[in-house]
Coordinates of C-alpha atoms and ligand atoms in Angstrom, one line a residue:
X147 CA 45.1 40.7 13.9
X148 CA 47.0 38.3 12.5
X149 CA 47.5 35.2 14.9
X150 CA 50.8 34.1 15.7
X151 CA 51.7 31.9 18.1
X152 CA 54.4 33.9 20.1
X153 CA 51.6 36.3 21.1
X154 CA 49.6 33.0 23.1
X155 CA 52.6 32.0 24.8
X156 CA 52.6 32.5 28.4
X157 CA 56.6 33.2 28.8
X158 CA 59.0 32.3 32.5
X159 CA 62.4 33.7 32.6
X160 CA 65.0 32.7 34.8
X161 CA 67.7 33.7 36.1
X162 CA 70.2 30.7 35.9
X163 CA 72.5 31.5 38.6
X164 CA 69.1 31.7 41.4
X165 CA 67.4 28.8 40.0
X166 CA 68.7 25.5 41.1
X167 CA 71.9 24.2 41.8
X168 CA 72.5 21.0 41.0
X169 CA 75.1 19.7 41.2
X170 CA 75.9 21.5 45.4
X171 CA 78.3 24.8 44.1
X172 CA 75.9 26.8 45.2
X173 CA 75.4 28.0 42.2
X174 CA 72.0 27.3 39.9
X175 CA 73.1 25.5 36.7
X176 CA 71.6 24.2 32.9
X177 CA 70.8 20.7 35.6
X178 CA 68.7 22.2 37.6
X179 CA 66.8 23.6 35.3
X180 CA 66.0 20.4 33.4
X181 CA 65.3 19.1 36.8
X182 CA 62.6 21.2 37.7
X183 CA 61.0 21.2 34.1
X184 CA 58.4 19.1 35.3
X185 CA 58.0 21.8 37.5
X186 CA 57.1 24.5 34.7
X187 CA 54.8 22.4 33.1
X188 CA 52.5 21.6 36.3
X189 CA 51.9 25.4 36.0
X190 CA 51.8 25.4 32.4
X191 CA 54.6 28.8 31.1
X192 CA 54.8 28.1 26.9
X193 CA 58.7 29.1 27.0
X194 CA 62.1 30.1 29.2
X195 CA 63.9 32.5 28.5
X196 CA 67.0 32.4 29.9
X197 CA 69.1 34.9 31.2
X198 CA 72.4 34.8 29.8
X199 CA 74.1 31.1 29.8
X200 CA 77.2 32.3 28.5
X201 CA 81.0 32.0 29.5
X202 CA 81.4 35.7 31.1
X203 CA 84.1 36.5 34.1
X204 CA 80.7 38.0 35.9
X205 CA 81.5 41.2 35.7
X206 CA 76.9 41.9 35.9
X207 CA 76.1 38.1 36.1
X208 CA 76.9 37.2 32.6
X209 CA 75.4 39.9 30.5
X210 CA 79.3 40.7 30.0
X211 CA 80.0 38.1 27.2
X212 CA 83.2 36.8 26.8
X213 CA 82.8 33.6 24.7
X214 CA 79.2 33.7 22.4
X215 CA 79.8 29.9 21.8
X216 CA 80.9 28.4 24.7
X217 CA 78.1 28.0 28.3
X218 CA 79.4 29.1 30.8
X219 CA 81.6 27.2 32.8
X220 CA 79.7 27.3 36.9
X221 CA 75.9 26.4 34.3
X222 CA 77.9 23.5 32.7
X223 CA 78.4 22.7 29.3
X224 CA 77.1 22.3 25.9
X225 CA 76.2 19.1 26.2
X226 CA 73.8 20.3 29.3
X227 CA 72.2 23.2 27.0
X228 CA 71.6 20.6 24.3
X229 CA 69.8 18.1 26.4
X230 CA 67.9 21.3 28.0
X231 CA 66.6 22.0 24.5
X232 CA 66.2 18.8 23.6
X233 CA 63.7 17.9 26.8
X234 CA 62.2 21.1 26.0
X235 CA 61.1 21.2 23.1
X236 CA 59.7 17.0 23.7
X237 CA 57.9 18.3 26.3
X238 CA 56.1 21.3 24.5
X239 CA 58.4 23.9 26.1
X240 CA 60.5 26.6 23.7
X241 CA 63.9 27.9 24.7
X242 CA 64.8 31.4 24.1
X243 CA 68.6 33.3 25.1
X244 CA 69.1 36.4 26.0
X245 CA 71.5 38.3 23.6
X246 CA 73.7 40.4 24.3
X247 CA 75.6 42.6 21.8
X248 CA 75.7 46.2 22.4
X249 CA 78.7 45.5 24.9
X250 CA 80.7 42.2 25.3
X251 CA 83.2 41.8 28.1
X252 CA 86.6 42.9 28.5
X253 CA 87.6 39.5 28.3
X254 CA 86.7 39.0 24.6
X255 CA 88.9 37.7 22.6
X256 CA 87.3 40.4 20.2
X257 CA 88.6 43.3 22.9
X258 CA 91.4 42.3 24.1
X259 CA 93.0 42.3 20.6
X260 CA 91.6 45.8 19.9
X261 CA 92.7 47.4 23.0
X262 CA 96.6 46.1 22.1
X263 CA 97.2 48.5 19.0
X264 CA 95.2 51.3 16.8
X265 CA 96.2 49.8 14.3
X266 CA 95.5 45.7 15.1
X267 CA 92.2 45.0 12.7
X268 CA 89.9 44.1 16.0
X269 CA 90.1 48.7 16.5
X270 CA 87.6 49.2 14.7
X271 CA 85.5 47.0 16.8
X272 CA 84.8 48.6 19.9
X273 CA 84.6 52.7 20.2
X274 CA 87.8 54.4 20.8
X275 CA 88.6 57.9 21.0
X276 CA 90.5 60.3 22.5
X277 CA 91.0 62.5 25.1
X278 CA 89.6 65.8 24.6
X279 CA 91.7 68.6 26.9
X280 CA 93.1 66.4 29.4
X281 CA 89.8 64.9 30.1
X282 CA 87.0 61.8 28.6
X283 CA 86.1 62.7 25.2
X284 CA 83.0 63.5 26.3
X285 CA 80.8 63.9 29.5
X286 CA 78.5 60.5 29.1
X287 CA 78.1 58.7 32.3
X288 CA 77.3 54.9 33.1
X289 CA 74.7 53.0 34.2
X290 CA 76.6 51.5 37.4
X291 CA 78.7 54.9 38.0
X292 CA 81.2 57.9 36.9
X293 CA 82.4 58.2 33.0
X294 CA 81.3 55.8 30.0
X295 CA 84.6 55.6 28.6
X296 CA 87.4 54.5 30.6
X297 CA 91.9 54.9 29.5
X298 CA 93.8 52.1 28.7
X299 CA 97.2 52.3 29.2
X300 CA 98.4 51.2 25.7
X301 CA 97.3 53.7 23.5
X302 CA 96.0 56.6 26.2
X303 CA 92.8 56.5 24.2
X304 CA 89.5 56.0 25.5
X305 CA 87.0 53.5 24.8
X306 CA 82.7 53.9 25.4
X307 CA 81.4 51.6 27.8
X308 CA 77.7 52.5 29.0
X309 CA 77.8 50.0 31.5
X310 CA 80.8 48.5 33.5
X311 CA 84.0 49.2 32.0
X312 CA 84.6 45.3 31.8
X313 CA 81.3 45.4 29.4
X314 CA 82.6 48.2 26.3
X315 CA 80.2 48.6 23.9
X316 CA 80.4 47.4 20.3
X317 CA 80.6 49.2 17.1
X318 CA 78.2 48.4 15.4
X319 CA 78.8 51.2 12.7
X320 CA 81.5 48.2 11.1
X321 CA 80.1 46.0 9.0
X322 CA 82.2 43.4 10.2
X323 CA 81.0 43.5 13.9
X324 CA 77.5 43.3 12.7
X325 CA 78.7 40.0 10.0
X326 CA 80.3 38.6 13.3
X327 CA 76.6 39.2 16.1
X328 CA 75.1 37.7 12.7
X329 CA 76.7 34.7 12.5
X330 CA 76.7 33.6 16.0
X331 CA 72.7 34.5 15.8
X332 CA 72.7 31.6 13.3
X333 CA 75.1 29.0 15.4
X334 CA 72.5 29.8 18.1
X335 CA 69.6 29.1 15.5
X336 CA 70.9 26.2 13.6
X337 CA 70.8 24.4 17.0
X338 CA 66.8 24.8 17.1
X339 CA 66.1 27.6 19.7
X340 CA 63.1 29.8 19.3
X341 CA 64.0 32.8 19.6
X342 CA 66.3 36.2 21.1
X343 CA 65.7 38.4 24.3
X344 CA 68.6 41.9 23.2
X345 CA 69.6 43.1 26.2
X346 CA 69.3 46.9 25.3
X347 CA 69.5 47.0 21.9
X348 CA 67.5 50.1 22.0
X349 CA 71.3 51.5 22.2
X350 CA 73.5 49.8 19.2
X351 CA 73.1 52.9 17.2
X352 CA 75.5 55.5 18.4
X353 CA 75.4 59.0 17.0
X354 CA 78.7 59.4 15.6
X355 CA 78.2 63.0 16.8
X356 CA 79.8 62.1 19.9
X357 CA 78.7 65.4 21.3
X358 CA 78.3 65.9 25.8
X359 CA 75.2 65.1 26.7
X360 CA 73.1 68.6 28.6
X361 CA 72.6 68.5 32.4
X362 CA 69.4 67.6 31.4
X363 CA 70.2 64.7 29.1
X364 CA 72.2 63.3 31.7
X365 CA 69.7 62.9 34.3
X366 CA 68.3 59.9 32.5
X367 CA 70.9 59.2 29.6
X368 CA 69.3 56.1 28.8
X369 CA 66.5 58.8 26.8
X370 CA 69.6 60.3 24.9
X371 CA 71.7 56.8 24.1
X372 CA 68.4 55.2 22.7
X373 CA 67.7 57.3 20.0
X374 CA 71.3 56.4 17.5
X375 CA 70.6 57.2 14.2
X376 CA 70.9 53.5 12.6
X377 CA 69.3 52.1 14.9
X378 CA 66.3 51.0 12.4
X379 CA 68.5 50.1 10.0
X380 CA 70.5 47.6 12.2
X381 CA 67.2 45.6 13.1
X382 CA 65.5 45.9 9.5
X383 CA 69.3 43.9 8.7
X384 CA 69.1 41.6 11.3
X385 CA 65.8 40.8 10.3
X386 CA 66.8 40.5 6.9
X387 CA 69.9 38.2 7.2
X388 CA 69.0 36.4 10.5
X389 CA 65.8 36.5 12.2
X390 CA 63.5 35.7 9.4
X391 CA 65.2 32.5 7.9
X392 CA 63.4 30.9 11.3
X393 CA 60.1 30.7 12.6
X394 CA 61.0 32.0 16.1
X395 CA 60.6 35.0 18.2
X396 CA 62.4 37.9 19.2
X397 CA 61.9 40.6 21.9
X398 CA 63.8 43.8 22.6
X399 CA 64.5 45.5 26.2
X400 CA 63.5 48.8 24.8
X401 CA 65.3 51.0 27.9
X402 CA 65.3 54.5 27.2
X403 CA 63.4 54.2 23.7
X404 CA 60.2 56.3 23.6
X405 CA 56.7 55.2 22.7
X406 CA 56.5 56.5 19.4
X407 CA 59.9 54.9 18.5
X408 CA 59.1 51.6 20.2
X409 CA 55.7 51.2 18.1
X410 CA 57.9 51.8 15.0
X411 CA 59.8 48.9 15.3
X412 CA 58.2 46.4 16.8
X413 CA 55.4 47.4 14.2
X414 CA 54.9 44.1 12.4
X415 CA 55.3 46.1 8.9
X416 CA 58.9 47.7 9.9
X417 CA 60.8 43.8 9.9
X418 CA 62.8 44.5 12.8
X419 CA 61.5 43.0 16.0
X420 CA 58.3 41.2 16.6
X421 CA 58.2 42.6 20.6
X422 CA 59.5 45.1 23.0
X423 CA 59.8 45.3 26.9
X424 CA 58.8 49.1 27.1
X425 CA 60.1 50.3 30.9
X426 CA 57.1 52.9 31.9
X427 CA 54.7 50.4 33.6
X428 CA 57.4 48.4 35.7
X429 CA 59.7 51.5 36.3
X430 CA 56.3 53.8 37.6
X431 CA 57.4 56.3 39.6
X432 CA 61.1 55.5 39.8
X433 CA 63.7 58.2 39.1
X434 CA 66.8 56.1 39.0
X435 CA 67.5 54.2 42.2
X436 CA 64.7 56.5 44.1
X437 CA 61.3 55.2 43.8
X438 CA 58.6 57.7 44.6
X439 CA 55.0 57.6 45.0
X440 CA 52.7 56.3 41.9
X441 CA 48.8 56.3 41.7
X442 CA 46.6 54.0 40.1
X443 CA 45.1 56.0 37.5
X444 CA 49.0 56.7 36.3
X445 CA 49.1 52.6 35.5
X446 CA 45.9 52.3 34.2
X447 CA 46.7 55.0 31.9
X448 CA 50.1 53.2 30.7
X449 CA 47.9 50.0 29.7
X450 CA 45.9 52.3 27.8
X451 CA 48.4 52.9 26.3
X452 CA 50.5 49.7 26.0
X453 CA 46.8 47.8 24.7
X454 CA 47.1 50.1 21.5
X455 CA 44.6 49.2 18.7
X456 CA 47.1 49.8 16.0
X457 CA 47.1 45.8 14.6
X458 CA 50.3 45.8 13.5
X459 CA 51.8 46.2 16.9
X460 CA 51.9 43.4 19.6
X461 CA 52.6 43.9 23.2
X462 CA 54.1 43.1 26.0
X463 CA 52.9 42.1 29.8
X464 CA 55.5 41.9 33.1
X465 CA 56.2 43.7 36.5
X466 CA 58.6 41.3 37.6
X467 CA 62.2 40.7 35.8
X468 CA 65.7 40.5 37.2
X469 CA 66.6 44.1 37.4
X470 CA 63.5 45.1 39.2
X471 CA 62.1 44.6 42.7
X472 CA 59.1 42.2 43.1
X473 CA 56.1 42.8 41.8
X474 CA 54.0 42.3 44.8
X475 CA 56.3 44.7 47.1
X476 CA 56.1 47.4 44.3
X477 CA 52.6 47.0 43.2
X478 CA 50.6 44.9 45.7
X479 CA 50.6 44.7 49.6
X480 CA 53.1 41.6 50.4
X481 CA 52.5 42.8 55.0
X482 CA 49.2 42.0 54.9
X483 CA 47.8 40.7 52.0
X484 CA 50.5 38.9 50.4
X485 CA 48.4 36.0 49.2
X486 CA 45.7 38.6 47.6
X487 CA 47.4 40.8 46.3
X488 CA 49.9 38.8 44.2
X489 CA 47.2 37.3 42.4
X490 CA 45.3 40.1 42.2
X491 CA 48.6 41.2 40.3
X492 CA 48.7 37.9 38.6
X493 CA 45.1 38.5 36.6
X494 CA 46.3 41.7 36.6
X495 CA 49.1 40.7 33.9
X496 CA 47.7 37.7 32.7
X497 CA 44.4 39.2 31.1
X498 CA 46.2 42.3 29.5
X499 CA 46.6 42.0 25.8
X500 CA 49.6 41.1 24.8
X501 CA 52.4 38.4 25.9
X502 CA 52.7 37.7 29.3
X503 CA 56.2 37.7 31.1
X504 CA 56.5 36.1 34.1
X505 CA 59.8 36.2 36.3
X506 CA 61.2 33.3 38.3
X507 CA 59.4 33.2 42.0
X508 CA 56.5 36.0 41.3
X509 CA 54.2 32.7 40.8
X510 CA 54.9 32.1 44.2
X511 CA 55.0 35.6 46.2
X512 CA 58.4 35.9 46.2
X513 CA 58.6 39.2 48.2
X514 CA 61.6 41.4 48.2
X515 CA 64.8 40.8 50.6
X516 CA 65.2 43.1 53.9
X517 CA 68.8 44.3 53.3
X518 CA 70.2 46.4 56.1
X519 CA 73.4 47.2 55.1
X520 CA 75.1 48.4 51.9
X521 CA 77.7 44.8 52.1
X522 CA 74.6 42.8 51.4
X523 CA 74.4 43.5 48.3
X524 CA 75.9 42.2 44.7
X525 CA 75.0 44.5 42.4
X526 CA 77.3 46.3 40.7
X527 CA 75.3 49.3 40.5
X528 CA 74.7 49.6 44.2
X529 CA 78.7 50.2 44.8
X530 CA 78.8 51.9 41.8
X531 CA 76.0 55.1 42.1
X532 CA 77.2 55.2 45.9
X533 CA 79.6 58.3 45.1
X534 CA 77.2 60.2 43.5
X535 CA 74.3 59.6 45.6
X536 CA 77.4 61.0 48.7
X537 CA 78.1 63.4 46.4
X538 CA 74.3 64.4 46.6
X539 CA 74.7 64.8 49.8
X540 CA 71.9 61.7 50.4
X541 CA 73.5 59.6 53.8
X542 CA 73.8 56.0 52.9
X543 CA 71.1 55.1 55.2
X544 CA 68.1 57.1 52.9
X545 CA 70.7 55.3 49.7
X546 CA 69.4 52.3 51.3
X547 CA 66.2 53.1 52.3
X548 CA 65.4 53.9 48.5
X549 CA 67.5 50.9 48.1
X550 CA 64.6 48.1 49.7
X551 CA 62.1 49.2 47.6
X552 CA 64.5 49.4 44.5
X553 CA 67.0 47.5 43.9
X554 CA 67.7 45.2 41.4
X555 CA 69.3 42.2 44.1
X556 CA 65.7 41.9 45.5
X557 CA 64.6 39.6 42.7
X558 CA 67.9 38.0 42.2
X559 CA 68.0 36.0 45.7
X560 CA 67.5 31.8 45.1
X561 CA 64.5 30.5 43.9
X562 CA 62.7 29.3 47.6
X563 CA 61.5 25.0 46.5
X564 CA 61.0 24.2 50.0
X565 CA 61.4 25.1 53.6
X566 CA 64.8 22.9 54.1
X567 CA 68.3 24.3 54.3
X568 CA 68.9 27.0 51.9
X569 CA 65.0 26.5 51.0
X570 CA 66.0 23.6 49.0
X571 CA 68.1 25.7 46.2
X572 CA 71.3 23.5 47.1
X573 CA 72.6 20.7 48.4
X574 CA 75.4 22.6 50.0
X575 CA 75.1 25.1 52.7
X576 CA 76.7 28.2 50.9
X577 CA 75.0 29.5 47.8
X578 CA 76.5 32.4 45.9
X579 CA 73.7 34.7 47.2
X580 CA 71.1 35.3 50.3
X581 CA 67.7 33.6 50.5
X582 CA 65.4 35.3 51.7
X583 CA 64.5 34.7 56.0
X584 CA 61.0 34.3 54.6
X585 CA 61.6 31.2 52.8
X586 CA 60.3 28.7 55.0
X587 CA 57.0 29.7 54.2
X588 CA 56.9 30.7 51.3
X589 CA 58.1 28.1 49.0
X590 CA 57.5 26.2 45.8
X591 CA 56.2 22.7 48.4
X592 CA 54.4 24.6 50.1
X593 CA 52.9 26.6 47.2
X594 CA 51.9 23.0 45.4
X595 CA 50.0 21.8 48.1
X596 CA 47.7 24.4 49.1
X597 CA 45.0 24.2 46.2
X598 CA 44.3 27.8 47.4
X599 CA 47.9 28.6 46.6
X600 CA 49.0 32.3 43.9
X601 CA 50.7 29.3 42.1
X602 CA 47.6 27.4 41.4
X603 CA 46.0 31.3 40.1
X604 CA 48.3 30.8 38.2
X605 CA 48.0 27.6 37.6
X606 CA 44.6 28.3 36.6
X607 CA 45.1 31.2 34.9
X608 CA 48.0 30.4 32.3
X609 CA 44.9 27.4 31.6
X610 CA 42.0 29.6 31.2
X611 CA 44.4 32.0 28.7
X612 CA 45.2 28.7 26.8
X613 CA 41.4 27.4 26.4
X614 CA 40.9 30.9 24.8
X615 CA 42.7 32.2 21.9
X616 CA 39.7 34.9 22.1
X617 CA 40.5 36.8 25.6
X618 CA 44.2 36.6 24.5
X619 CA 43.5 38.3 20.8
X620 CA 40.5 40.3 22.5
X621 CA 40.0 44.4 22.5
X622 CA 41.3 46.3 25.5
X623 CA 39.5 49.2 26.8
X624 CA 39.6 50.4 30.5
X625 CA 35.9 51.1 32.2
X626 CA 36.8 53.5 34.3
X627 CA 40.2 55.2 34.2
X628 CA 40.1 57.8 36.8
X629 CA 38.4 55.5 39.9
X630 CA 42.2 55.2 42.3
X631 CA 41.0 52.5 43.7
X632 CA 39.4 50.0 41.8
X633 CA 40.6 48.4 38.3
X634 CA 38.2 47.6 36.1
X635 CA 38.2 46.9 32.2
X636 CA 36.5 44.6 29.7
X637 CA 38.5 42.7 27.0
X638 CA 36.4 42.4 24.0
X639 CA 36.4 39.5 22.1
X640 CA 34.8 38.0 18.8
X641 CA 32.6 35.5 20.3
X642 CA 33.3 36.3 24.5
X643 CA 33.2 39.6 26.4
X644 CA 35.5 39.7 29.7
X645 CA 35.0 42.2 32.0
X646 CA 37.4 42.1 34.9
X647 CA 37.6 44.0 37.9
X648 CA 40.5 44.2 40.6
X649 CA 40.0 45.9 44.0
X650 CA 44.1 47.5 44.1
X651 CA 44.0 49.3 47.3
X652 CA 43.5 47.7 51.2
X653 CA 40.0 48.7 51.7
X654 CA 36.8 46.7 51.2
X655 CA 34.6 49.0 48.8
X656 CA 30.7 48.7 47.4
X657 CA 31.9 49.5 43.4
X658 CA 29.5 50.3 40.8
X659 CA 30.5 48.3 37.0
X660 CA 30.7 51.4 34.5
X661 CA 28.6 50.1 32.2
X662 CA 25.2 49.1 30.7
X663 CA 24.7 46.1 32.4
X664 CA 23.9 41.8 31.4
X665 CA 24.6 38.8 33.2
X666 CA 27.9 38.2 33.6
X667 CA 29.4 33.9 35.2
X668 CA 32.6 34.1 36.9
X669 CA 35.3 32.4 36.1
X670 CA 37.6 32.5 39.0
X671 CA 38.1 35.1 42.1
X672 CA 40.8 35.1 44.5
X673 CA 38.1 35.3 47.3
X674 CA 36.1 31.8 47.3
X675 CA 32.7 33.8 48.7
X676 CA 32.2 35.7 45.0
X677 CA 29.7 34.4 44.1
X678 CA 28.6 32.9 40.5
X679 CA 26.7 35.0 38.4
X680 CA 26.3 39.1 38.8
X681 CA 22.9 40.0 38.0
X682 CA 23.6 44.4 39.1
X683 CA 26.7 46.6 38.4
X684 CA 26.9 46.3 42.8
X685 CA 29.2 44.6 43.7
X686 CA 31.0 44.1 47.0
X687 CA 34.6 44.1 46.9
X688 CA 37.3 42.9 49.7
X689 CA 40.7 44.4 49.7
X690 CA 42.4 42.6 46.7
X691 CA 39.7 41.1 45.5
X692 CA 40.5 40.3 42.1
X693 CA 37.4 39.0 39.2
X694 CA 37.2 37.9 36.4
X695 CA 33.7 36.8 34.6
X696 CA 32.1 36.5 31.5
X697 CA 29.6 38.5 30.5
X698 CA 26.4 36.5 29.3
X699 CA 24.6 38.6 26.1
Ligands
LIG67 O1 69.2 45.9 31.7 C1 69.6 47.5 30.6 C2 68.5 48.2 31.8 O2 67.4 48.9 31.2 C3 68.5 48.4 33.5 O3 67.2 48.1 33.8 C4 69.3 47.9 34.3 O4 69.5 47.0 34.4 C5 70.1 49.2 34.4 O5 69.3 49.5 35.7 C6 70.5 50.9 34.7 O6 70.2 51.0 35.4 C7 70.1 44.6 31.0 C8 70.0 43.5 31.5 O7 69.2 43.7 32.1 C9 70.4 44.1 33.0 O8 70.9 42.6 33.8 C10 72.0 44.2 32.8 O9 72.8 44.6 33.7 C11 72.2 45.1 31.6 O10 71.2 45.6 30.7 C12 73.5 45.3 31.0 O11 73.3 44.3 30.4
LIG68 CA1 75.4 24.5 40.7

């Protein structure tokens, strides 16, 4: 296993709109991030990943870029960005930006040109097709509802958009497009950024046959969209022309991609991407907006698959991001055991094999928002999917019930800094989006002042990780894959073996550790009553107990 700095980092994702508002207009901004760097340093993270900070009309909160070389006005100026980058580097924090290059905004100059006429020089920057017998060119659907094709009046042709109609897909077949993308990547890399998270990079290559999807494929179009035949070719080209020239890392969001394809594009000998986000863990039990039941053995299986012993691949570990509900509500118990179960999830995330990605608010155990009404949502996906929901004879009430478990908006409510008005997110009484009513209790100030908080548990775990390369690179072994209540695994390093025991349930249990037993010494636990050494393989576990031991040989 080759050692790389980005395998040893803990990454923290910031959704700038909702992080901290420095100028009091109710929208988080770059100065706000700058003002909170000391906080992030106290937590101990190594790298920041910013969700898009580029000029955008914000149809999809910045995932629709109008100008790649301009900072979103609401977030500040390019000077603010440069200062943020410089300050991060002074504090030894790396900064990774979000590269959205499957599509642009329909307000991007390339598109406003492209739509004007069939022979405009920018026409082939996007994917235009004639209608088929009065219908869209194919039956492809958009993730935000309806057809993936939109007709424009200028030429009576359709353009492709996998996401909203304000997010037209770029035509990667066109070499000029690829060169423009590589140029803008160089632009940001020359500023000194430390890497890219690449938005739906799995979709950039389109099958040029433009065939209709079968009804089965229409249930999960991402699986087909991610099978573009030139994906590897484009990624290799990008690696050769851009990525290989800098000491940075790339992490591709691989929505829809199979595990095999993921292993292929992030194999270090392939020279494509360093890391990939696969969705199987974060979307366990999900069918579109429906959250179904799932079991602990199913989850464990995914972690085992992920921690493959393939020496050329390195996984990512994450239970939260801006597109998914809060982890403590999905994998933990935010009602009776919020603090304890959030700590358990912290230990799970930070003791697995792979680079961990944390998301703002996770470190204080922020929870889902209690939506009571469809109008309260901001995410365009909620309204976009409604016609299909109603067409399938599902009531608005049932839709709302599921959205309360699955909506992207749960993670986008504003960060809870203190118990003051607006949770200290903004000086102004209003903000662009909701604040969770529990902010008076769940906030950063309380978390810092309580030495037994979720925050301090994360902080300790991050510090433990930093001190032990051996733990980072250790092999992973699930010791009890079929147990329905306890998740028990070891990490076998060159020098040291670590044992992790997680009681993922509301019930106490008398657990027998299924391995030949030697003495263990406790590194960290979320239960103050845990004794410092384990002398037998029997252990009394209280609900949501989470423990990590060192095995003494
Ligand atoms: O997300 C695409 C994606 O993988 C999905 O999670 C998506 O959010 C949706 O749930 C599909 O049903 C990326 C970004 O992370 C997301 O915020 C953007 O909206 C999207 O791409 C388009 O840029
Ligand atoms: Ca602001």
